[in-house]
Short mmCIF file of C-alpha atoms and ligand atoms in Angstrom, two decimals:
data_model
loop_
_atom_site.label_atom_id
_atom_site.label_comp_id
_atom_site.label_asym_id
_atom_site.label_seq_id
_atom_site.Cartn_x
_atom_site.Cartn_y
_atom_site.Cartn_z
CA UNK D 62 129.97 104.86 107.16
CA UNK D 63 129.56 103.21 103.86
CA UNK D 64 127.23 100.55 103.42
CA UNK D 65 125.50 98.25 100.77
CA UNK D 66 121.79 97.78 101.48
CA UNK D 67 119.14 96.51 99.44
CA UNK D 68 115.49 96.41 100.54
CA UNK D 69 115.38 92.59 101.08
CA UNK D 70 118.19 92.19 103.22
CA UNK D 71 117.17 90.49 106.21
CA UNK D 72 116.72 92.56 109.66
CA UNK D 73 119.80 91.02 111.52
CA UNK D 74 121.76 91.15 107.98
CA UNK D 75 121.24 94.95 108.34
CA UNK D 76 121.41 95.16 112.16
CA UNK D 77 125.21 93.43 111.67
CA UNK D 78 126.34 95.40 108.46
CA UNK D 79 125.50 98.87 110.48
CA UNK D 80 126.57 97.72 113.61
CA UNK D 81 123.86 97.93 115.23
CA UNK D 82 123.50 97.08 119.32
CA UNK D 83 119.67 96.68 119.85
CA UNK D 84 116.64 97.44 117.53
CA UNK D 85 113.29 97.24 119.57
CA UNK D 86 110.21 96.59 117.44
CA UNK D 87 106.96 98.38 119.23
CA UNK D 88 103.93 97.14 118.06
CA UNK D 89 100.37 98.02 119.93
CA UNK D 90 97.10 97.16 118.77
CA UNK D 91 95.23 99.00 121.61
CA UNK D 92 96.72 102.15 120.48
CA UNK D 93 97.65 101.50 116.90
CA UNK D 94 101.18 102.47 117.51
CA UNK D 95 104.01 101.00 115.46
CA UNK D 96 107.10 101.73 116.07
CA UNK D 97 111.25 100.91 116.15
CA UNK D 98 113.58 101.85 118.06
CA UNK D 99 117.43 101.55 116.90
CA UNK D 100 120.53 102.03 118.89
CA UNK D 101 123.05 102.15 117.20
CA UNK D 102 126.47 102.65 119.60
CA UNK D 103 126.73 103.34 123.24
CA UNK D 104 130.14 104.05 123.75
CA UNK D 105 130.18 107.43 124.53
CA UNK D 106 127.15 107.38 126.72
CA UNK D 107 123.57 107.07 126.17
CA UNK D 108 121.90 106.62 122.85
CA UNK D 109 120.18 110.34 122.28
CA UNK D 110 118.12 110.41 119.02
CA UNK D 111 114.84 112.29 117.80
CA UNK D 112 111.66 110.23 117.48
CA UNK D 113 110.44 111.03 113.85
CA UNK D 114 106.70 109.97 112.74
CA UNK D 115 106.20 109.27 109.03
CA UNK D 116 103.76 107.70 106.29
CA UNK D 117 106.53 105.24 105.67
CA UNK D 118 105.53 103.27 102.63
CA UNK D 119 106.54 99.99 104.09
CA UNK D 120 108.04 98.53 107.06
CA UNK D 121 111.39 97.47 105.51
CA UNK D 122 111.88 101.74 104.89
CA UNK D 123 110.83 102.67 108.73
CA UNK D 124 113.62 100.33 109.65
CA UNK D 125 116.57 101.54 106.81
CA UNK D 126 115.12 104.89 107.91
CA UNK D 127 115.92 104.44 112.08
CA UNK D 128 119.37 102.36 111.39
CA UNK D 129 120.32 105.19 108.98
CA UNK D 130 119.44 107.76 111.41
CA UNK D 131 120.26 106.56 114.58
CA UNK D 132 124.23 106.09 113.63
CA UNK D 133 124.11 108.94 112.05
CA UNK D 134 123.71 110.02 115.55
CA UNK D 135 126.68 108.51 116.86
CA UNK D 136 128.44 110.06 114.70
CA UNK D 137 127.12 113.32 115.01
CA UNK D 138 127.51 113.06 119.32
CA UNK D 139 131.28 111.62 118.63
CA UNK D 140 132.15 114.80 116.13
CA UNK D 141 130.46 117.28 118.61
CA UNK D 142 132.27 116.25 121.86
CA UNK D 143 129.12 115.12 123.37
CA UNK D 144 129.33 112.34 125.74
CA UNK D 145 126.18 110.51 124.12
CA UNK D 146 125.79 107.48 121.66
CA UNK D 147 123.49 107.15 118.76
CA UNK D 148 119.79 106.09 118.37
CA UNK D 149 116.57 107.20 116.85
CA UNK D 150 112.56 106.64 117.00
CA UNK D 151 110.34 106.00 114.10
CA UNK D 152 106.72 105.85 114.69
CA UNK D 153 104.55 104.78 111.37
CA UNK D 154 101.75 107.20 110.60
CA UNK D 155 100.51 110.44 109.48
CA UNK D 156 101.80 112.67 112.31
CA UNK D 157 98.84 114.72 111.55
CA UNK D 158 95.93 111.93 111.30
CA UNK D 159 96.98 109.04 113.59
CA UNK D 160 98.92 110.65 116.56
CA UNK D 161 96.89 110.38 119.92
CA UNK D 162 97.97 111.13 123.33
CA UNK D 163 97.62 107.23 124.32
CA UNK D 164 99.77 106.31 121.13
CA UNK D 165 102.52 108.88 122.33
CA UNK D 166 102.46 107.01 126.09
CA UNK D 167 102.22 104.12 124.60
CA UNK D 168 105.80 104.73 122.85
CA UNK D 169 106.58 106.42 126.06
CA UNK D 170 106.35 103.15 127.88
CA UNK D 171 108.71 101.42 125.06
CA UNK D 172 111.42 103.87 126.21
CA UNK D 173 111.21 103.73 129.66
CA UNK D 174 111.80 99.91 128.92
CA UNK D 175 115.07 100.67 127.58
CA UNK D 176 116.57 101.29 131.04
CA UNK D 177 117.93 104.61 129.93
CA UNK D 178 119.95 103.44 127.24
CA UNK D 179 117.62 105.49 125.14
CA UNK D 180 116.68 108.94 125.67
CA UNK D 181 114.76 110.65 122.88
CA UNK D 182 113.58 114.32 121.87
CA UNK D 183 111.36 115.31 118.84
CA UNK D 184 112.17 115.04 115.22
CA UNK D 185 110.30 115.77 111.66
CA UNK D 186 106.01 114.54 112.88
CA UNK D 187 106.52 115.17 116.47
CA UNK D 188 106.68 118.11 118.69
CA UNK D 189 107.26 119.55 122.51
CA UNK D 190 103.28 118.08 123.17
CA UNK D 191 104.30 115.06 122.08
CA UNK D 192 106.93 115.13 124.09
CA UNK D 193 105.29 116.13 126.63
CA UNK D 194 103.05 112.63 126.88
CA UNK D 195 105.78 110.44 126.35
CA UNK D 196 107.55 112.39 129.77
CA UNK D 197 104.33 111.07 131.25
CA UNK D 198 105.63 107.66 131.28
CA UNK D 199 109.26 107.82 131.52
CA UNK D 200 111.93 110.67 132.08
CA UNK D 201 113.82 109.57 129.27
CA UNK D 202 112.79 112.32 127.16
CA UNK D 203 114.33 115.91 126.35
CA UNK D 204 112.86 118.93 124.39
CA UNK D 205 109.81 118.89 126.74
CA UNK D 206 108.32 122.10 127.31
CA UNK D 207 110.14 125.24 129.61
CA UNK D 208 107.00 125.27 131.56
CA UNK D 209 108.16 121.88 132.51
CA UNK D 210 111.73 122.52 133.13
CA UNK D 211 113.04 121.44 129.64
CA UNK D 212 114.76 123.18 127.14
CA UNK D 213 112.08 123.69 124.66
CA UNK D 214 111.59 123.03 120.68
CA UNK D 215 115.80 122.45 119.56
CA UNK D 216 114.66 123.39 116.11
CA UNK D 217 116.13 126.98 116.75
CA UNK D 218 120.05 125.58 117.90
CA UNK D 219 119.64 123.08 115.12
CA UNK D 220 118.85 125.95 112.77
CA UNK D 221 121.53 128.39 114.28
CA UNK D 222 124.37 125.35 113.45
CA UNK D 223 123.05 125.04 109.74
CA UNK D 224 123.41 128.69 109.60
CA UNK D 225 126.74 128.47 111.08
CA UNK D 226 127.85 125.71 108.73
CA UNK D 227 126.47 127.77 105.55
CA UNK D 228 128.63 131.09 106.68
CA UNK D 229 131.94 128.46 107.26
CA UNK D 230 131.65 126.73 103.92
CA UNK D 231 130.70 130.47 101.94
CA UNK D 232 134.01 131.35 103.51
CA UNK D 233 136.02 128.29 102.13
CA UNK D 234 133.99 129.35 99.01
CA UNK D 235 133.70 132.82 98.33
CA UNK D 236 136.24 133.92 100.69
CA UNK D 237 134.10 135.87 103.13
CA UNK D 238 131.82 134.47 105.01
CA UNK D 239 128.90 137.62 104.44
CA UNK D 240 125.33 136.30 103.41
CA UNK D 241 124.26 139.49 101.44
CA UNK D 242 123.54 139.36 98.13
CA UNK D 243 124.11 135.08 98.44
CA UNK D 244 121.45 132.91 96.89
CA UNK D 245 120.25 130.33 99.39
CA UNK D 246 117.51 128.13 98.44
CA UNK D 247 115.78 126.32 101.16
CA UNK D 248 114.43 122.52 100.64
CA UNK D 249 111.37 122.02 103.57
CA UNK D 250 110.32 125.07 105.55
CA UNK D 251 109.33 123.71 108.82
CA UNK D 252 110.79 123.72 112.23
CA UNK D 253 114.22 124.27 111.50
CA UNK D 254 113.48 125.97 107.84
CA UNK D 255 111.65 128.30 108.91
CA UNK D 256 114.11 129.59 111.43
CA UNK D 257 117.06 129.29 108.87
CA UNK D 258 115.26 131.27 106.39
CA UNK D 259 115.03 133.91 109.07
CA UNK D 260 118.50 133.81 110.27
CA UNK D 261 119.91 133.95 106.56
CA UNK D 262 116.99 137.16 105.36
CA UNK D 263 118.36 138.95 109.00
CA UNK D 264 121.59 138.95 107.15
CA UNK D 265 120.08 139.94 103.50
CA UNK D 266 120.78 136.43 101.59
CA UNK D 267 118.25 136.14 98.75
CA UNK D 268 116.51 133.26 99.84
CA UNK D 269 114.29 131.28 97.45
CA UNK D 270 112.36 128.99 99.58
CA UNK D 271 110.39 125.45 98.65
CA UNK D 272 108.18 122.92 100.15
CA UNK D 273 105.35 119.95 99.67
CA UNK D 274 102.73 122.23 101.99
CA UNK D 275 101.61 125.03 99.93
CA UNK D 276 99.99 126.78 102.81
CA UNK D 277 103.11 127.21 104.34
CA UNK D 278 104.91 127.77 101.47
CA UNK D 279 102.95 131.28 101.23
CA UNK D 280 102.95 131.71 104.77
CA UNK D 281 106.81 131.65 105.21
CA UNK D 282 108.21 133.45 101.80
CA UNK D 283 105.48 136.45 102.84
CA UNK D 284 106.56 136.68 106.07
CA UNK D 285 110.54 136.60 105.21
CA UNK D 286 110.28 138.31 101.80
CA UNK D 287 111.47 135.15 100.27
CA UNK D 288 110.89 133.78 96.91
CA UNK D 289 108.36 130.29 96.81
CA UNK D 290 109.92 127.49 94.18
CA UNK D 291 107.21 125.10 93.24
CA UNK D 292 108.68 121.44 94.79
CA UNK D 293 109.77 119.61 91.87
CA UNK D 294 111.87 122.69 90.69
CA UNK D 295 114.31 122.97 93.10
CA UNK D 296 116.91 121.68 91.18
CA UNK D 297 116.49 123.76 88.06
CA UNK D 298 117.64 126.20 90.34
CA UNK D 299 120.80 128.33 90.19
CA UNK D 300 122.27 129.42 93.54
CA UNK D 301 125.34 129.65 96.01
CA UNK D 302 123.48 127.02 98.56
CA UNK D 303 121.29 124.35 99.03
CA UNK D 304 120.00 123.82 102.12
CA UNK D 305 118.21 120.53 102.28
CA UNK D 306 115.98 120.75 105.16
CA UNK D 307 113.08 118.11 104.16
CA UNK D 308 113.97 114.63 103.97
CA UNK D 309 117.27 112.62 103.44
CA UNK D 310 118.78 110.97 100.50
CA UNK D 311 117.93 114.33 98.01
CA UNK D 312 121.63 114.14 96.84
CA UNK D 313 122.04 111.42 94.82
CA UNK D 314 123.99 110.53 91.44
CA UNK D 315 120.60 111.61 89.81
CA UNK D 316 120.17 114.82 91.41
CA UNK D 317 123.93 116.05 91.51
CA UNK D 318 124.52 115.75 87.78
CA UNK D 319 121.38 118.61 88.11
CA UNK D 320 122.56 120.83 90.50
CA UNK D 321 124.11 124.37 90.55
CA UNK D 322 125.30 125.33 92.91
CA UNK D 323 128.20 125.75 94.82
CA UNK D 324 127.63 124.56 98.46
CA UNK D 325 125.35 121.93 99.74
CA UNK D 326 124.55 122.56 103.75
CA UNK D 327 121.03 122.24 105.36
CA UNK D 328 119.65 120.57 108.22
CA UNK D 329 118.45 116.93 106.94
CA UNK D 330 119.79 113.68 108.19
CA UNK D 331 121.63 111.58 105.46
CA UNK D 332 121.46 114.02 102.52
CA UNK D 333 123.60 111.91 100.44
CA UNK D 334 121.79 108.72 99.44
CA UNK D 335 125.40 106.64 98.87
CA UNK D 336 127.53 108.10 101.15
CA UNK D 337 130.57 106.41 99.23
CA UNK D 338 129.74 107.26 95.58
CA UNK D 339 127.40 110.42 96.29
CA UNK D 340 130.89 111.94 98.16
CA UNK D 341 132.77 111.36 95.75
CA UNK D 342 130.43 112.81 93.13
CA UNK D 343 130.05 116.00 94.71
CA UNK D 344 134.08 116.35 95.33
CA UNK D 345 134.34 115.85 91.19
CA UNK D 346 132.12 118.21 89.97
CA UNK D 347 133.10 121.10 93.24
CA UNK D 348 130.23 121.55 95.01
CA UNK D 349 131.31 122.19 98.90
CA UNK D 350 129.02 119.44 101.27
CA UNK D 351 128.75 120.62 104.60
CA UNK D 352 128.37 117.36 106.29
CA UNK D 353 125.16 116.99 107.45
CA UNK D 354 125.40 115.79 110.97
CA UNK D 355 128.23 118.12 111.99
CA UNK D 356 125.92 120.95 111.17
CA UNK D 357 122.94 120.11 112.06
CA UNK D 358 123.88 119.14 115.43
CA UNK D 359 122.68 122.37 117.41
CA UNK D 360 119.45 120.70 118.44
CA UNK D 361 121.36 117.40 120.14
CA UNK D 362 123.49 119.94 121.75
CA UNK D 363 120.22 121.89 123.14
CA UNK D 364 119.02 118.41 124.49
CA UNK D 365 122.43 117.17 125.84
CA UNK D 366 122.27 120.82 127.87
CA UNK D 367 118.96 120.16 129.12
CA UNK D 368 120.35 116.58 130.34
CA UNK D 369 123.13 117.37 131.67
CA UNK D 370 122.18 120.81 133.46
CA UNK D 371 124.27 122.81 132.01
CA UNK D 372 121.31 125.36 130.82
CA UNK D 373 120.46 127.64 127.20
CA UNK D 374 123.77 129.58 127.17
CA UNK D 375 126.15 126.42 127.20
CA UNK D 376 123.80 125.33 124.24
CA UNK D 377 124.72 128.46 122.94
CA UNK D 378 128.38 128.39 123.22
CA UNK D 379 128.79 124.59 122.22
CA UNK D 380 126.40 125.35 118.98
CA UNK D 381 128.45 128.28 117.94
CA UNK D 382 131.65 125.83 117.44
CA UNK D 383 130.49 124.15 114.41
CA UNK D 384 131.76 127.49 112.25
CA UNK D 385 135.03 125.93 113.60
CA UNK D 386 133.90 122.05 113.30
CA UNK D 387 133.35 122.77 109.91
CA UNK D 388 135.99 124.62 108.69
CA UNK D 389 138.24 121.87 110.59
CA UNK D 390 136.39 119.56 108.12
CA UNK D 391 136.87 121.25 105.29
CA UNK D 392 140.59 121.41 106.09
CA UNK D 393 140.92 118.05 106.34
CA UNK D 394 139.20 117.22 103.45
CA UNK D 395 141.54 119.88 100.66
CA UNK D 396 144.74 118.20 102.78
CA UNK D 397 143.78 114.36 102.37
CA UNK D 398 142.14 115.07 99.04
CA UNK D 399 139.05 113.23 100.08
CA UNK D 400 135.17 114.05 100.68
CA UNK D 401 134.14 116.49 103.19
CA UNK D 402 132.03 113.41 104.75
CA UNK D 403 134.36 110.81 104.69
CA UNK D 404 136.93 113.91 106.56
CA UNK D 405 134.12 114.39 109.24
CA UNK D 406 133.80 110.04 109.62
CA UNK D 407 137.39 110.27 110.11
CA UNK D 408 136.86 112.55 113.02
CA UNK D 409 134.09 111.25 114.61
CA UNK D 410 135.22 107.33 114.19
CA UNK D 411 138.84 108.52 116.22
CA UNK D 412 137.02 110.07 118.59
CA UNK D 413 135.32 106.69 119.36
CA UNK D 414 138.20 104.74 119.17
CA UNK D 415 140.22 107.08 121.34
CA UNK D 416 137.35 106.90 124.13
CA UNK D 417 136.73 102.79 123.83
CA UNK D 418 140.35 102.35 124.48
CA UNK D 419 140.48 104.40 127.40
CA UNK D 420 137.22 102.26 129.01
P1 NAD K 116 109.41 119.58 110.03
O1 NAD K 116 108.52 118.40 109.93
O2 NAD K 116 109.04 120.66 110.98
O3 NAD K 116 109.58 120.26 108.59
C1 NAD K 116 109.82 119.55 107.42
C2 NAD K 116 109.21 120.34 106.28
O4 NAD K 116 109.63 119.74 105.05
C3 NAD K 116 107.69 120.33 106.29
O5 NAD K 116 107.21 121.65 106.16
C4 NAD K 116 107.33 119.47 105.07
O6 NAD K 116 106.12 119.86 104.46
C5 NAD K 116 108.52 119.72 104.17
N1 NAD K 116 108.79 118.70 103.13
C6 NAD K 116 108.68 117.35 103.22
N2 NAD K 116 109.04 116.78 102.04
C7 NAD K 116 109.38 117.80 101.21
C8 NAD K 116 109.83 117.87 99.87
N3 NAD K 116 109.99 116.78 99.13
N4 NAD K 116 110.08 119.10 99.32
C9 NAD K 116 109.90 120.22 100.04
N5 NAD K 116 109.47 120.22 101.32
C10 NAD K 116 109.21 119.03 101.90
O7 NAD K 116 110.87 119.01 110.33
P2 NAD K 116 112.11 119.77 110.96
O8 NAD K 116 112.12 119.53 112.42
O9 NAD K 116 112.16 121.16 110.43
O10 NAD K 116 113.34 118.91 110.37
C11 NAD K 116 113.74 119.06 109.01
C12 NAD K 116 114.92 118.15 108.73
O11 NAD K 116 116.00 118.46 109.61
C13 NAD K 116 114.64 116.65 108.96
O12 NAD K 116 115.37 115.89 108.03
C14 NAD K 116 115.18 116.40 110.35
O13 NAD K 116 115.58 115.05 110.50
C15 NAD K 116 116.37 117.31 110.36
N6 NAD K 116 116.78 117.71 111.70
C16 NAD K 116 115.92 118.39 112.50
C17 NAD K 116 116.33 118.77 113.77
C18 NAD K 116 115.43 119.58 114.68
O14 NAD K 116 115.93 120.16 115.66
N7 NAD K 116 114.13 119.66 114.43
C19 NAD K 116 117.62 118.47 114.23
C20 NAD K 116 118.49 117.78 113.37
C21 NAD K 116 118.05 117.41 112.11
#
């Protein structure tokens, strides 16, 4: 999955180097909604990707943001035996100033113009209402609300996998894969943070907890006993695990020669900012990653169930293999002597290849 990107390179420049199949640009005035969709691979089946709204700070970053994402999700369908390809929504704006039920059917409308090569579910800025409006204009949609025969907010399976992935990698580490008395701190307590800071104080991890809303900050350590870091300090701070679950890119060259700790597994898309050097860097100095889109991949698996039928305790069972996904990973990575996300690539790219040559 490596790449070399710089701001300026030209849209089809960066739509060829990712390998991009289609990148629809959504732009209404009546609604103020603007908007890309990426898909990235359809191989497998469908593109399935989370529609994420964000202050992006220019158009050039909502676009590195959805290629970066959406074959990320190829690769995270292709490692989790899902029969789905890769894609992802970004809508520009403040999720919390500009979002309108007539800019959320507006996008809606987008999608449904996609032909069903694009199905989408919610992601960091949107939620099951949102959802919820865009259903209103096309049924290319998942996570919509159980009142209205959908599977509900994935943020818990996505935070059960994370889990999962933390307890596989603190076995590779510390031989036994027991939370108590383990230091987890936890970048970005929202939908899936929050969650994951309960799963981990259920099992008595000391978990030290961070994020840019200071409201919720206070709200979640109260509620979990769990210790608030102020934002910028989260990597003066010594523990077994960070678990990014905030934005992307937080491990970088910068950031790892920082860190200690011993395991790096959370629920954000594209932690490592280079996925060649950051790898590498993170191999050197023995710090465990957990590859971010093998564990994080509960809430894709709650949305392929609600697809595909197959109901909450198939979601269940498919989410409880990433223990095995990742120590698979892991395995592969001490063998070949090379990073724990260029092992999971591996995986994922065979799958691909295995499954185009059988078309
Ligand atoms: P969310 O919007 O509910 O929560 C994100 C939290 O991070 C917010 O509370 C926000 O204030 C905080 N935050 C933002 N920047 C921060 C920073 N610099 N430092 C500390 N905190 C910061 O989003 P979510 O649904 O919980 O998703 C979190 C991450 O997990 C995202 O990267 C998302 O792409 C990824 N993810 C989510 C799902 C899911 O099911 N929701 C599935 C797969 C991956």
């Amino acid at each position: 999955m490596a790449t070399d990107l710089t701001p300026n390179t030209s849209v089809l420049a960066q739509q060829q180097l990712y390998g991009h199949k289609k990148i629809t640009f959504c732009n209404d005035e009546s609604t103020g909604l603007k908007a890309i969709i990426a898909i990235h691979d359809t191989t497998l089946g469908p593109a399935l990707g989370g529609t994420r709204m964000w202050t992006y700070a220019s158009e050039g970053e909502a676009l590195e943001d959805a290629l970066r994402l959406s074959r990320g999700m190829t690769y995270k369908a292709a490692i989790t035996g899902l029969n789905l390809g890769g894609g992802k929504g970004v809508i520009i704006g403040d999720s919390r100033k500009d979002k309108t039920e007539a800019l959320m059917r507006s996008y809606g409308r987008y999608i449904d113009n996609q032909n069903g090569e694009f199905i989408t579910a919610e992601e960091m800025g949107t939620n099951t209402k949102d959802m919820e409006y865009i259903r209103m204009e096309t049924k290319h949609v998942t996570g919509v609300p159980e009142s209205m025969g959908g599977a509900g907010n994935p943020a818990p399976f996505t935070a059960q996998g994370v889990y999962l992935g933390i307890k596989a990698s603190v076995k590779e580490v510390f031989g036994t894969d027991t939370l108590a008395g383990r230091t987890v701190v936890v970048q970005g307590i929202g939908s899936v943070g929050e969650e994951l800071v309960a799963l981990l104080r259920r099992e008595n991890a000391e978990v030290l907890v961070s994020d840019i809303n200071a409201e919720r900050l206070t709200y979640v350590a109260k509620k979990y006993g769990a210790k608030p870091i102020a934002a910028d300090k989260i990597f003066s701070v010594v523990a077994d695990v960070y678990a990014p679950c905030a934005m992307g890119a937080t491990v970088n060259s910068n950031t790892i020669a920082k860190m200690n700790f011993s395991i790096i597994a959370g629920s954000a898309n594209n932690q490592l900012r280079d996925e060649t050097l950051d790898g590498k860097l993170l191999l050197e100095k023995g710090i465990l990653f957990a590859p971010d889109y093998l564990i994080n991949a509960g809430g894709l698996i709650a949305c392929y169930s609600e697809l595909t039928g197959f109901g909450k305790k198939r979601a269940i069972q498919l989410t409880e293999n990433i223990y095995d996904a990742t120590r698979n990973v892991i395995k592969l990575s001490k063998t070949e002597k090379i990073p724990t996300n260029v092992a999971a690539d591996q995986i994922a790219e065979k799958r691909i290849a295995d499954l185009k040559r059988i078309k």
